[in-house]
Amino acid sequence: MLFTHPLTSKLLHPIKLSLIKHFSQSTLQISMSIETLKQSNSTSMEETHLPKTSSNSSYPTPLSPPLPLISKEIELSRAMAASSKATVFSLSRDDVIFEDQWLLVVNKPSGIYCETVLSSVPRLLQQSSDSVEASELHLANRLDRDTSGVMVITKFHKVAAKLVKAFTDHKVQKTYMALCVGSAPKWDRIRLKSGHGRSKFGAWRVYAASDVGRKLPGGSVVKDMETLFELLSVNRVIHFKESFQCAENLEKVVVVEDKSSTDANHGRDEILVRAFPKSGRTHQIRLHCQYLGLSIKGDVKYEGVCEWKGEICDAHSLHAESLSLEHPITGLPVKFQAPLPLWATQACNHEDHT
């Protein structure tokens, strides 16, 4: 069974899309000069504070770069903006993708914390005859503050336990849309396999696939991370050729063992990709896009542009498009689909380009 937002009339396959409702984002006033930030972007926060260590460290070496200095103040500004919305934000019935007596599935806006969405659910449920204790409500999946899209909320603890286990066991299939900036890829589909973990100063980084299982400075270990990407459009020109089911033989597979040879700051093409994360690691798609040299637009933490075409990016362009799973109570297969944000529909419609 497929459950889509009422405003969603078609999926991205076929590519012909209708313009759908999107969430407008308030432009943040960045108090610092963008040009000054760009000049300091070559130095990272970790490099600034990194003490000299012995070259024969037993810990694995991260392959993705540390966080740029440019990200610190911009991320703080975005966080403050999101926090300021917490007391005034409320869900409406227009945000609901699916609801039954056990689940509530909503289309989370960009620039809003998951906890803010969860705290507004009781007010939403008061509008119906469904009476649920607020203490029973639980986030089955989490999205980053600036990531929009499908978010599942369970209405009872027993349902939450089943659904969380499904996510943990990787029995939930997810798709994401990302708008990136870089050089147009030479692949149609690429599968990236790497390690994932926290570096010495707590930042999430890409590690070699052969480092999986090795211990990290904080006591955790490197975990496996795998993402399949489909190229959908380049500069608003459709590039997608084959369906997900029919093109496995066309995949390029990359097992990460060395630092990326592609500069994330090289190239100015606007690239839309769909991501199928096999694992569910923190910032997985953002990290793998960075490794491919296709940092997500606005994702300043992972070398994404902070301004584009004369406008400041107040969020990264990443959208949780769909979730497919077995219903935790009925056992029936269900698919929840969120409407695409404006940036995604425009990236697939050359006529909207101005």
mmCIF file of C-alpha atoms in Angstrom, residues 60 196-198 204 211-224:
data_model
loop_
_atom_site.group_PDB
_atom_site.id
_atom_site.type_symbol
_atom_site.label_atom_id
_atom_site.label_comp_id
_atom_site.label_asym_id
_atom_site.label_seq_id
_atom_site.Cartn_x
_atom_site.Cartn_y
_atom_site.Cartn_z
ATOM 1 C CA PRO A 60 42.382 4.709 11.900
ATOM 2 C CA HIS A 196 31.806 5.666 9.370
ATOM 3 C CA GLY A 197 32.688 7.027 12.783
ATOM 4 C CA ARG A 198 33.576 9.963 15.035
ATOM 5 C CA TRP A 204 31.411 12.377 11.884
ATOM 6 C CA ASP A 211 38.803 0.052 8.981
ATOM 7 C CA VAL A 212 35.335 -1.253 9.916
ATOM 8 C CA GLY A 213 35.538 -2.729 13.415
ATOM 9 C CA ARG A 214 38.627 -0.773 14.456
ATOM 10 C CA LYS A 215 38.483 1.267 17.644
ATOM 11 C CA LEU A 216 38.213 5.065 17.548
ATOM 12 C CA PRO A 217 39.551 7.641 20.059
ATOM 13 C CA GLY A 218 36.221 8.022 21.879
ATOM 14 C CA GLY A 219 35.866 4.301 22.492
ATOM 15 C CA SER A 220 33.436 3.582 19.650
ATOM 16 C CA VAL A 221 34.344 1.589 16.543
ATOM 17 C CA VAL A 222 34.222 2.255 12.822
ATOM 18 C CA LYS A 223 30.942 0.954 11.356
ATOM 19 C CA ASP A 224 30.051 0.078 7.793
#
